[in-house]
Amino acid sequence: MSQSPNRVIGAVFGAVYLLVGVAGFFVTSGVAFAGTDGKALIIFDVNPLHNVIHLLIGAALLIAATRSVPASKAVNTTVGAVYLLVGVVGLFLVGSGANIIALNGADNVLHFASAILLLGVGLGADKAARTSATTARA
């Protein structure tokens, strides 16, 4: 696994998002499941729905990282694209009634940073592994 940037990043991000999802439940007691007002986990606002999303994303990243390079590349790229979309949409959701995952400015910055790293690695790394696998089949 350590030879693949996609698997390493997927495993690290997966573990972190799983931990953040679990930790979020310790600070969100009494918060509506999809409430627009969350509680702060360090500087990031979370609500129970946001915590569940973190758990699902963390699990997807970690499972893909343990499976294979192509699985990890696919999940890293997909999650990165989703986070890019969430970052853009989040700019318009903060302070609105449609903010069902209690996003704040710090969340948006984190989503953009996660998107850049996951997309960069997902789209740019491990090309040699794909090329050599294709060449070996020919």
Coordinates of C-alpha atoms in Angstrom, one line a residue:
M1 CA 0.0 0.0 0.0
S2 CA 2.8 2.4 0.8
Q3 CA 4.0 2.4 -2.9
S4 CA 0.7 4.0 -4.1
P5 CA 0.0 7.7 -3.3
N6 CA -3.7 7.0 -3.9
R7 CA -3.8 4.2 -1.4
V8 CA -1.8 6.2 1.3
I9 CA -3.9 9.4 0.9
G10 CA -7.1 7.3 0.8
A11 CA -6.2 5.5 4.0
V12 CA -5.1 8.6 5.8
F13 CA -8.1 10.7 4.8
G14 CA -10.4 7.7 5.4
A15 CA -9.1 7.3 9.0
V16 CA -9.3 11.0 9.7
Y17 CA -12.8 11.4 8.4
L18 CA -13.9 8.3 10.4
L19 CA -12.4 9.8 13.5
V20 CA -14.0 13.2 12.8
G21 CA -17.4 11.5 12.2
V22 CA -17.2 9.7 15.6
A23 CA -15.9 12.8 17.5
G24 CA -18.6 14.9 16.0
F25 CA -21.3 12.8 17.9
F26 CA -19.7 13.8 21.2
V27 CA -20.4 17.5 20.5
T28 CA -23.7 17.3 18.7
S29 CA -26.1 16.0 21.4
G30 CA -29.2 18.1 21.4
V31 CA -28.6 19.3 17.8
A32 CA -31.3 18.6 15.3
F33 CA -30.3 15.8 12.9
A34 CA -30.2 18.1 9.8
G35 CA -30.3 21.4 11.7
T36 CA -28.9 24.5 10.1
D37 CA -27.1 25.3 13.3
G38 CA -24.5 22.9 14.4
K39 CA -22.0 22.8 17.2
A40 CA -18.3 23.4 16.8
L41 CA -15.9 20.6 16.5
I42 CA -12.7 22.6 16.9
I43 CA -13.6 25.3 14.3
F44 CA -15.8 23.3 12.1
D45 CA -19.6 23.3 12.6
V46 CA -21.2 19.8 12.5
N47 CA -24.6 18.3 13.1
P48 CA -25.5 14.6 13.3
L49 CA -26.2 14.4 9.5
H50 CA -22.7 16.0 8.8
N51 CA -21.2 13.3 11.2
V52 CA -22.9 10.5 9.3
I53 CA -21.6 11.9 6.0
H54 CA -18.1 12.0 7.5
L55 CA -18.4 8.3 8.5
L56 CA -19.6 7.3 5.0
I57 CA -16.9 9.2 3.2
G58 CA -14.2 7.9 5.6
A59 CA -15.4 4.3 5.2
A60 CA -15.4 4.6 1.4
L61 CA -11.9 6.1 1.3
L62 CA -10.5 3.5 3.7
I63 CA -12.1 0.5 2.1
A64 CA -11.0 1.5 -1.4
A65 CA -7.4 2.1 -0.1
T66 CA -7.3 -1.4 1.3
R67 CA -8.7 -3.0 -2.0
S68 CA -6.5 -1.8 -4.9
V69 CA -4.9 1.1 -6.6
P70 CA -7.7 1.5 -9.2
A71 CA -10.4 1.4 -6.5
S72 CA -8.5 4.0 -4.5
K73 CA -8.0 6.2 -7.5
A74 CA -11.7 6.1 -8.4
V75 CA -12.9 6.8 -4.9
N76 CA -10.3 9.6 -4.3
T77 CA -11.3 11.2 -7.6
T78 CA -15.0 10.9 -6.9
V79 CA -14.8 12.2 -3.3
G80 CA -12.5 15.0 -4.5
A81 CA -15.1 16.0 -7.1
V82 CA -17.9 15.9 -4.6
Y83 CA -15.9 18.0 -2.1
L84 CA -15.2 20.5 -4.9
L85 CA -19.0 20.7 -5.5
V86 CA -19.8 20.9 -1.8
G87 CA -17.2 23.7 -1.4
V88 CA -18.8 25.8 -4.2
V89 CA -22.3 25.1 -3.1
G90 CA -21.3 25.7 0.5
L91 CA -20.4 29.3 -0.3
F92 CA -24.1 29.9 -1.0
L93 CA -25.5 27.8 1.8
V94 CA -23.8 29.3 4.9
G95 CA -26.4 31.3 6.7
S96 CA -29.3 30.0 4.7
G97 CA -32.2 27.6 5.6
A98 CA -30.9 25.1 3.1
N99 CA -27.7 24.5 5.0
I100 CA -28.8 21.1 6.3
I101 CA -25.3 20.0 7.1
A102 CA -24.5 23.1 9.2
L103 CA -21.6 24.3 7.0
N104 CA -19.5 27.3 8.1
G105 CA -16.6 29.1 6.4
A106 CA -14.0 26.8 7.9
D107 CA -15.9 23.8 6.5
N108 CA -15.8 25.4 3.1
V109 CA -12.0 25.9 3.2
L110 CA -11.5 22.3 4.4
H111 CA -13.7 21.0 1.6
F112 CA -11.8 23.0 -1.1
A113 CA -8.4 21.8 0.4
S114 CA -9.6 18.2 0.5
A115 CA -10.9 18.5 -3.1
I116 CA -7.6 19.8 -4.4
L117 CA -5.6 17.1 -2.7
L118 CA -7.9 14.2 -3.5
L119 CA -8.4 15.2 -7.1
G120 CA -4.7 16.0 -7.6
V121 CA -3.7 12.5 -6.3
G122 CA -6.6 10.7 -7.9
L123 CA -6.1 12.2 -11.3
G124 CA -2.3 12.6 -11.3
A125 CA -0.7 9.8 -9.3
D126 CA -0.2 6.1 -10.0
K127 CA -0.3 6.5 -13.8
A128 CA 2.7 4.2 -14.1
A129 CA 0.8 1.4 -12.4
R130 CA -2.1 1.8 -14.8
T131 CA 0.3 2.0 -17.9
S132 CA 2.3 -1.1 -16.8
A133 CA -0.9 -3.1 -16.1
T134 CA -2.2 -2.2 -19.6
T135 CA 1.1 -3.0 -21.2
A136 CA 1.2 -6.4 -19.4
R137 CA -2.2 -7.4 -20.8
A138 CA -1.2 -6.6 -24.4

